[in-house]
Short mmCIF file of C-alpha atoms in Angstrom, two decimals:
data_model
loop_
_atom_site.label_atom_id
_atom_site.label_comp_id
_atom_site.label_asym_id
_atom_site.label_seq_id
_atom_site.Cartn_x
_atom_site.Cartn_y
_atom_site.Cartn_z
CA UNK A 1 0.00 0.00 0.00
CA UNK A 2 1.35 3.43 -0.94
CA UNK A 3 2.16 5.79 1.88
CA UNK A 4 0.13 9.01 1.97
CA UNK A 5 3.31 11.06 1.72
CA UNK A 6 4.40 9.16 -1.39
CA UNK A 7 0.99 9.74 -2.99
CA UNK A 8 1.30 13.43 -2.12
CA UNK A 9 4.77 13.41 -3.67
CA UNK A 10 3.45 11.96 -6.92
CA UNK A 11 0.66 14.54 -7.04
CA UNK A 12 3.03 17.44 -6.47
CA UNK A 13 5.53 15.99 -8.97
CA UNK A 14 2.80 15.87 -11.64
CA UNK A 15 1.89 19.45 -10.74
CA UNK A 16 5.52 20.49 -11.25
CA UNK A 17 5.60 18.73 -14.63
CA UNK A 18 2.38 20.47 -15.62
CA UNK A 19 3.94 23.85 -14.86
CA UNK A 20 7.18 22.94 -16.63
CA UNK A 21 5.12 22.33 -19.76
CA UNK A 22 3.54 25.74 -19.33
CA UNK A 23 6.84 27.51 -18.69
CA UNK A 24 9.04 25.97 -21.39
CA UNK A 25 6.72 25.68 -24.38
CA UNK A 26 6.73 29.47 -24.88
CA UNK A 27 10.52 29.92 -25.17
CA UNK A 28 10.82 26.89 -27.47
CA UNK A 29 7.95 27.58 -29.85
CA UNK A 30 6.88 31.15 -29.09
CA UNK A 31 8.89 32.49 -32.06
CA UNK A 32 7.31 29.95 -34.41
CA UNK A 33 3.80 30.67 -33.11
CA UNK A 34 4.36 34.44 -33.12
CA UNK A 35 5.54 34.37 -36.73
CA UNK A 36 2.55 32.30 -37.83
CA UNK A 37 4.45 29.11 -38.65
CA UNK A 38 2.75 26.92 -36.03
CA UNK A 39 -0.56 26.90 -34.24
CA UNK A 40 -0.58 26.63 -30.46
CA UNK A 41 -1.88 23.06 -30.68
CA UNK A 42 0.91 22.01 -33.06
CA UNK A 43 3.49 23.69 -30.81
CA UNK A 44 2.16 21.80 -27.79
CA UNK A 45 2.27 18.48 -29.66
CA UNK A 46 5.87 18.98 -30.76
CA UNK A 47 6.86 20.14 -27.29
CA UNK A 48 5.38 16.99 -25.75
CA UNK A 49 7.17 14.62 -28.14
CA UNK A 50 10.63 16.20 -28.08
CA UNK A 51 10.60 16.99 -24.37
CA UNK A 52 9.91 13.32 -23.65
CA UNK A 53 12.67 12.24 -26.06
CA UNK A 54 15.18 14.44 -24.23
CA UNK A 55 13.99 13.26 -20.82
CA UNK A 56 14.09 9.56 -21.73
CA UNK A 57 17.65 9.75 -23.10
CA UNK A 58 20.04 12.38 -21.74
CA UNK A 59 17.68 13.47 -18.97
CA UNK A 60 18.40 10.32 -16.96
CA UNK A 61 21.90 11.61 -16.22
CA UNK A 62 20.58 14.87 -14.81
CA UNK A 63 18.02 13.04 -12.65
CA UNK A 64 20.77 10.81 -11.26
CA UNK A 65 23.17 13.64 -10.39
CA UNK A 66 20.94 16.52 -9.26
CA UNK A 67 20.70 15.35 -5.66
CA UNK A 68 24.32 14.14 -5.50
CA UNK A 69 26.13 17.26 -6.67
CA UNK A 70 24.07 20.12 -5.30
CA UNK A 71 23.52 18.54 -1.89
CA UNK A 72 26.32 16.46 -0.44
CA UNK A 73 24.11 14.17 1.63
CA UNK A 74 21.71 12.09 -0.45
CA UNK A 75 19.98 10.89 2.76
CA UNK A 76 18.59 14.38 3.23
CA UNK A 77 15.92 13.48 0.66
CA UNK A 78 13.02 11.79 2.44
CA UNK A 79 9.39 11.50 1.39
CA UNK A 80 8.64 14.52 3.54
CA UNK A 81 11.45 16.75 2.30
CA UNK A 82 10.88 15.67 -1.32
CA UNK A 83 7.17 16.54 -1.15
CA UNK A 84 7.96 19.94 0.41
CA UNK A 85 10.61 20.77 -2.23
CA UNK A 86 8.29 19.75 -5.09
CA UNK A 87 5.46 21.77 -3.56
CA UNK A 88 7.49 24.98 -3.63
CA UNK A 89 8.81 24.28 -7.15
CA UNK A 90 5.32 23.70 -8.54
CA UNK A 91 3.70 26.54 -6.60
CA UNK A 92 6.26 29.11 -7.70
CA UNK A 93 6.10 28.01 -11.35
CA UNK A 94 2.32 28.20 -11.25
CA UNK A 95 2.53 31.85 -10.16
CA UNK A 96 4.64 32.66 -13.22
CA UNK A 97 2.44 30.69 -15.61
CA UNK A 98 -0.72 32.26 -14.24
CA UNK A 99 0.83 35.68 -14.87
CA UNK A 100 1.60 34.60 -18.44
CA UNK A 101 5.35 34.87 -17.83
CA UNK A 102 7.45 31.70 -18.19
CA UNK A 103 9.89 31.35 -15.31
CA UNK A 104 13.08 29.32 -15.28
CA UNK A 105 12.31 25.82 -14.04
CA UNK A 106 16.00 25.17 -13.41
CA UNK A 107 16.37 28.27 -11.24
CA UNK A 108 13.14 27.51 -9.40
CA UNK A 109 13.99 23.86 -8.76
CA UNK A 110 17.61 24.46 -7.83
CA UNK A 111 16.44 27.24 -5.50
CA UNK A 112 14.10 24.89 -3.65
CA UNK A 113 16.74 22.15 -3.37
CA UNK A 114 19.30 24.74 -2.29
CA UNK A 115 16.89 25.78 0.46
CA UNK A 116 16.89 22.17 1.64
CA UNK A 117 20.69 22.08 1.46
CA UNK A 118 21.14 25.29 3.45
CA UNK A 119 18.66 24.25 6.12
CA UNK A 120 20.29 20.82 6.52
CA UNK A 121 23.88 22.05 6.14
CA UNK A 122 24.51 19.84 3.08
CA UNK A 123 24.65 22.42 0.25
CA UNK A 124 27.79 22.33 -1.90
CA UNK A 125 28.51 26.05 -2.21
CA UNK A 126 31.18 25.59 -4.90
CA UNK A 127 28.72 23.83 -7.20
CA UNK A 128 26.05 26.39 -6.41
CA UNK A 129 28.42 29.26 -7.17
CA UNK A 130 29.39 27.82 -10.55
CA UNK A 131 25.75 27.33 -11.53
CA UNK A 132 24.73 30.84 -10.49
CA UNK A 133 27.68 32.40 -12.34
CA UNK A 134 26.57 30.82 -15.61
CA UNK A 135 22.97 31.80 -14.94
CA UNK A 136 24.11 35.43 -14.86
CA UNK A 137 26.49 35.28 -17.82
CA UNK A 138 24.40 33.24 -20.29
CA UNK A 139 21.33 35.55 -20.52
CA UNK A 140 23.62 38.57 -20.93
CA UNK A 141 25.39 36.82 -23.80
CA UNK A 142 22.05 35.93 -25.38
CA UNK A 143 20.76 39.49 -25.07
CA UNK A 144 23.83 41.16 -26.57
CA UNK A 145 24.37 38.65 -29.37
CA UNK A 146 20.74 39.02 -30.42
CA UNK A 147 20.93 42.77 -29.94
CA UNK A 148 23.95 43.08 -32.21
CA UNK A 149 22.25 40.91 -34.83
CA UNK A 150 19.09 43.01 -34.61
CA UNK A 151 20.92 46.33 -34.88
CA UNK A 152 23.63 45.59 -37.45
CA UNK A 153 22.99 42.31 -39.28
CA UNK A 154 19.24 41.74 -39.41
CA UNK A 155 18.48 43.40 -42.80
CA UNK A 156 21.30 41.46 -44.49
CA UNK A 157 20.17 38.18 -42.95
CA UNK A 158 16.57 38.87 -43.89
CA UNK A 159 17.48 39.50 -47.53
CA UNK A 160 19.51 36.31 -47.76
CA UNK A 161 17.01 34.13 -45.96
CA UNK A 162 14.04 35.73 -47.71
CA UNK A 163 11.36 34.03 -45.63
CA UNK A 164 8.69 36.73 -45.71
CA UNK A 165 5.30 35.58 -44.49
CA UNK A 166 2.88 35.31 -47.39
CA UNK A 167 -0.85 35.81 -47.20
CA UNK A 168 -2.92 32.80 -46.27
CA UNK A 169 -1.92 29.64 -44.38
CA UNK A 170 1.60 28.29 -44.58
CA UNK A 171 0.29 24.71 -44.71
CA UNK A 172 -3.05 23.18 -45.57
CA UNK A 173 -4.39 19.67 -45.06
CA UNK A 174 -5.15 17.85 -48.29
CA UNK A 175 -8.15 15.68 -47.39
CA UNK A 176 -8.65 14.21 -50.84
CA UNK A 177 -7.11 10.89 -49.81
CA UNK A 178 -7.86 8.47 -47.02
CA UNK A 179 -5.27 10.15 -44.78
CA UNK A 180 -5.01 13.98 -44.60
CA UNK A 181 -1.64 15.14 -45.94
CA UNK A 182 -0.10 18.56 -45.12
CA UNK A 183 0.77 20.62 -48.20
CA UNK A 184 2.09 24.13 -48.80
CA UNK A 185 -0.52 26.89 -48.88
CA UNK A 186 -1.53 28.51 -52.19
CA UNK A 187 0.75 31.55 -51.70
CA UNK A 188 3.59 29.82 -49.86
CA UNK A 189 7.04 30.08 -51.43
CA UNK A 190 9.75 27.45 -51.33
CA UNK A 191 12.00 29.78 -49.30
CA UNK A 192 9.24 30.31 -46.79
CA UNK A 193 8.78 26.58 -46.35
CA UNK A 194 12.53 26.15 -45.84
CA UNK A 195 12.62 28.96 -43.29
CA UNK A 196 9.62 27.56 -41.47
CA UNK A 197 11.28 24.15 -41.32
CA UNK A 198 14.39 25.71 -39.80
CA UNK A 199 12.58 27.60 -37.05
CA UNK A 200 10.39 24.59 -36.20
CA UNK A 201 13.42 22.31 -36.19
CA UNK A 202 15.30 24.57 -33.82
CA UNK A 203 12.21 24.78 -31.62
CA UNK A 204 12.20 20.99 -31.47
CA UNK A 205 15.89 21.08 -30.52
CA UNK A 206 15.09 23.51 -27.72
CA UNK A 207 12.26 21.26 -26.53
CA UNK A 208 14.65 18.29 -26.54
CA UNK A 209 17.21 20.31 -24.58
CA UNK A 210 14.52 21.32 -22.12
CA UNK A 211 13.66 17.67 -21.56
CA UNK A 212 17.28 16.75 -20.88
CA UNK A 213 17.50 19.19 -17.96
CA UNK A 214 14.00 20.02 -16.79
CA UNK A 215 12.63 16.53 -16.24
CA UNK A 216 14.94 16.31 -13.22
CA UNK A 217 13.24 19.33 -11.70
CA UNK A 218 9.98 17.41 -11.52
CA UNK A 219 11.11 13.93 -10.53
CA UNK A 220 14.62 14.01 -8.99
CA UNK A 221 13.40 14.31 -5.36
CA UNK A 222 11.19 11.23 -5.77
CA UNK A 223 13.96 9.29 -7.55
CA UNK A 224 16.21 10.09 -4.58
CA UNK A 225 13.83 8.24 -2.26
CA UNK A 226 13.78 5.08 -4.40
CA UNK A 227 10.98 5.47 -6.97
CA UNK A 228 11.81 3.75 -10.30
CA UNK A 229 13.09 6.21 -12.90
CA UNK A 230 11.24 4.91 -15.98
CA UNK A 231 7.90 5.32 -14.26
CA UNK A 232 8.78 8.83 -13.14
CA UNK A 233 9.86 9.89 -16.64
CA UNK A 234 6.65 8.55 -18.16
CA UNK A 235 4.50 10.36 -15.60
CA UNK A 236 6.57 13.54 -15.80
CA UNK A 237 6.43 13.59 -19.60
CA UNK A 238 2.66 13.16 -19.54
CA UNK A 239 2.29 16.03 -17.06
CA UNK A 240 4.47 18.27 -19.24
CA UNK A 241 2.25 17.46 -22.23
CA UNK A 242 -0.87 18.50 -20.31
CA UNK A 243 0.79 21.79 -19.38
CA UNK A 244 1.88 22.39 -22.96
CA UNK A 245 -1.67 21.98 -24.26
CA UNK A 246 -3.29 24.14 -21.57
CA UNK A 247 -1.50 26.78 -19.50
CA UNK A 248 1.31 27.23 -22.06
CA UNK A 249 -1.10 29.24 -24.24
CA UNK A 250 -0.47 32.29 -22.04
CA UNK A 251 3.31 32.06 -22.28
CA UNK A 252 3.11 31.46 -26.05
CA UNK A 253 1.20 34.74 -26.35
CA UNK A 254 3.76 36.58 -24.19
CA UNK A 255 6.87 35.36 -26.01
CA UNK A 256 5.35 35.16 -29.47
CA UNK A 257 3.41 38.42 -29.63
CA UNK A 258 3.61 40.73 -26.62
CA UNK A 259 7.34 41.37 -26.19
CA UNK A 260 8.27 41.91 -29.82
CA UNK A 261 6.68 41.41 -33.22
CA UNK A 262 8.55 38.47 -34.70
CA UNK A 263 8.66 37.91 -38.44
CA UNK A 264 9.98 34.54 -39.49
CA UNK A 265 13.58 35.70 -39.93
CA UNK A 266 13.58 37.13 -36.41
CA UNK A 267 12.19 33.86 -35.07
CA UNK A 268 15.08 31.98 -36.66
CA UNK A 269 17.65 34.38 -35.17
CA UNK A 270 16.21 34.03 -31.68
CA UNK A 271 16.02 30.24 -31.90
CA UNK A 272 19.59 29.87 -33.18
CA UNK A 273 21.10 32.13 -30.52
CA UNK A 274 19.21 30.72 -27.55
CA UNK A 275 19.45 27.04 -28.52
CA UNK A 276 23.19 27.35 -29.15
CA UNK A 277 23.75 28.78 -25.67
CA UNK A 278 21.53 26.14 -24.03
CA UNK A 279 23.32 23.27 -25.78
CA UNK A 280 26.72 24.72 -24.89
CA UNK A 281 25.79 24.97 -21.21
CA UNK A 282 24.40 21.44 -21.20
CA UNK A 283 27.66 20.17 -22.72
CA UNK A 284 29.63 21.45 -19.71
CA UNK A 285 27.14 20.07 -17.21
CA UNK A 286 25.39 23.29 -16.18
CA UNK A 287 21.60 23.10 -15.62
CA UNK A 288 20.68 25.74 -18.19
CA UNK A 289 18.30 28.56 -17.38
CA UNK A 290 16.41 27.71 -20.56
CA UNK A 291 13.56 30.22 -20.19
CA UNK A 292 15.75 33.18 -19.21
CA UNK A 293 18.17 32.71 -22.12
CA UNK A 294 15.43 32.40 -24.73
CA UNK A 295 13.47 35.32 -23.31
CA UNK A 296 16.49 37.61 -23.18
CA UNK A 297 17.37 36.64 -26.75
CA UNK A 298 13.90 37.77 -27.85
CA UNK A 299 14.24 40.98 -25.83
CA UNK A 300 17.73 41.60 -27.23
CA UNK A 301 16.62 41.21 -30.83
CA UNK A 302 13.63 43.49 -30.31
CA UNK A 303 15.82 46.08 -28.58
CA UNK A 304 18.46 45.91 -31.33
CA UNK A 305 15.90 46.42 -34.10
CA UNK A 306 14.20 49.20 -32.12
CA UNK A 307 17.44 51.12 -31.55
CA UNK A 308 18.23 50.71 -35.25
CA UNK A 309 14.97 52.44 -36.12
CA UNK A 310 15.71 55.19 -33.58
CA UNK A 311 19.10 55.79 -35.20
CA UNK A 312 17.48 56.03 -38.60
CA UNK A 313 14.73 58.42 -37.53
CA UNK A 314 17.29 60.72 -35.92
CA UNK A 315 20.02 60.34 -38.54
CA UNK A 316 18.27 60.68 -41.88
CA UNK A 317 18.54 64.19 -43.27
CA UNK A 318 20.14 65.38 -40.02
CA UNK A 319 16.89 65.80 -38.09
CA UNK A 320 14.37 63.68 -36.25
CA UNK A 321 11.88 61.97 -38.52
CA UNK A 322 8.53 60.50 -37.54
CA UNK A 323 8.61 56.77 -36.96
CA UNK A 324 6.67 54.68 -39.43
CA UNK A 325 4.39 51.76 -38.78
CA UNK A 326 5.11 49.55 -41.75
CA UNK A 327 6.68 46.13 -41.23
CA UNK A 328 9.72 47.14 -43.22
CA UNK A 329 12.02 44.32 -42.21
CA UNK A 330 9.57 41.81 -43.63
CA UNK A 331 9.15 43.81 -46.83
CA UNK A 332 12.77 43.64 -47.99
CA UNK A 333 13.43 41.90 -51.27
CA UNK A 334 16.38 39.61 -52.05
CA UNK A 335 19.19 41.19 -53.99
CA UNK A 336 18.79 44.74 -52.69
CA UNK A 337 21.83 46.51 -51.30
CA UNK A 338 21.86 46.71 -47.50
CA UNK A 339 22.26 50.34 -46.36
CA UNK A 340 24.33 51.38 -43.37
CA UNK A 341 22.64 52.59 -40.23
CA UNK A 342 21.59 56.19 -40.71
CA UNK A 343 21.34 55.86 -44.48
CA UNK A 344 18.05 53.96 -44.76
CA UNK A 345 14.84 55.42 -46.03
CA UNK A 346 12.67 55.97 -42.94
CA UNK A 347 9.83 54.14 -44.69
CA UNK A 348 12.00 51.00 -44.68
CA UNK A 349 12.35 50.92 -40.91
CA UNK A 350 9.81 49.45 -38.49
CA UNK A 351 8.28 51.50 -35.73
CA UNK A 352 10.01 51.04 -32.38
CA UNK A 353 6.76 50.24 -30.61
CA UNK A 354 6.09 47.41 -33.06
CA UNK A 355 9.35 45.67 -32.20
CA UNK A 356 10.01 46.21 -28.50
CA UNK A 357 7.47 46.62 -25.69
CA UNK A 358 9.30 47.93 -22.59
CA UNK A 359 6.32 47.46 -20.25
CA UNK A 360 5.87 43.80 -21.15
CA UNK A 361 9.63 43.27 -20.99
CA UNK A 362 9.76 44.78 -17.51
CA UNK A 363 6.96 42.48 -16.35
CA UNK A 364 8.75 39.45 -17.77
CA UNK A 365 12.10 40.28 -16.15
CA UNK A 366 10.44 41.08 -12.80
CA UNK A 367 8.46 37.83 -12.67
CA UNK A 368 11.42 35.74 -13.80
CA UNK A 369 13.31 36.94 -10.74
CA UNK A 370 10.35 36.77 -8.34
CA UNK A 371 9.34 33.17 -9.14
CA UNK A 372 12.71 31.50 -8.27
CA UNK A 373 12.93 33.76 -5.19
CA UNK A 374 9.53 32.54 -4.01
CA UNK A 375 10.66 28.94 -4.38
CA UNK A 376 14.00 29.46 -2.64
CA UNK A 377 12.80 31.54 0.30
CA UNK A 378 9.65 29.48 0.82
CA UNK A 379 11.56 26.20 0.84
CA UNK A 380 14.28 27.59 3.10
CA UNK A 381 11.81 28.77 5.72
CA UNK A 382 9.84 25.51 5.55
CA UNK A 383 12.95 23.36 5.98
CA UNK A 384 14.24 25.55 8.79
CA UNK A 385 10.95 24.90 10.56
CA UNK A 386 11.19 21.18 9.75
CA UNK A 387 14.74 20.84 11.08
CA UNK A 388 14.00 22.97 14.14
CA UNK A 389 16.24 25.90 13.20
CA UNK A 390 13.33 28.36 13.59
#
């Protein structure tokens, strides 16, 4: 017969997985949804499949080591402490998802486990310091790389890629046969299909990467107390899928539409920059702050394109010019010469407000710091009470 605490642990673990699905689907597929390549349902389906693939393969290593490296005493994980840690991970993530802002599951989970380590005196501060250092550096790198691309390289990339969004659907279902077959829309170009395939493929890579690291955030505490890993991965993957199909709709809106208007070329830039950084961090064994890196890449690209338009409006003809509201970066044609900053026609530059929303960005950055803080402080206080420190 299952102990009540173990049942509670399973319930909270599923709740954490549900919120991971809500928090990570937006960064992975928000650019593709925002640029009109995928529907929210298709994004959720791809997220579910590739997250599970990452969890079932590489994710096992992260599950096995999370409790061993961050906390020096594996015996500190009991049914009671595991349920408490999972409760604060899931509760904090739910706050971010409810606000429509995806929070870092790695930061939230590591914060809760660190609270357990501090309260029990088993936290490895050297490991914690290395993780936190990369958490600070990686989003800054993502922001500035994307910002430089948006300010200096975006028009040239857009002309070469030439993946402007055409009118009408990108894909249609051909129902003439026994099995519906997806086909290109009536106005879809071959370049657009290729660009769409790239951005969807990179989104799938990001979903896979998320599975390799984030599955541990939902199930590692229960694995530490002896629950079989295969069962936990299956249950965790199912919970992530439910979150991707439900609560992730809010984060897809935030990262796909509210922060910055993403044409297909911009979606590709964001996906390449953020996925490269996430894979690099995973290669050196750092639990990547997946959501923060992807979000700051989106913010950086929007900021870079916005400051480019500001430079143009102030530099053309030596006086300030009114900003324009045309989607100029998506209207560029292949083969045209790329002008230097300050030499463009103002009608070829997008309006700053169309590319970068400071109020939404501020809300995102605020919540992405508040959510891990809630998890860390809440868990620390709870474990202090549990161990009799308070």
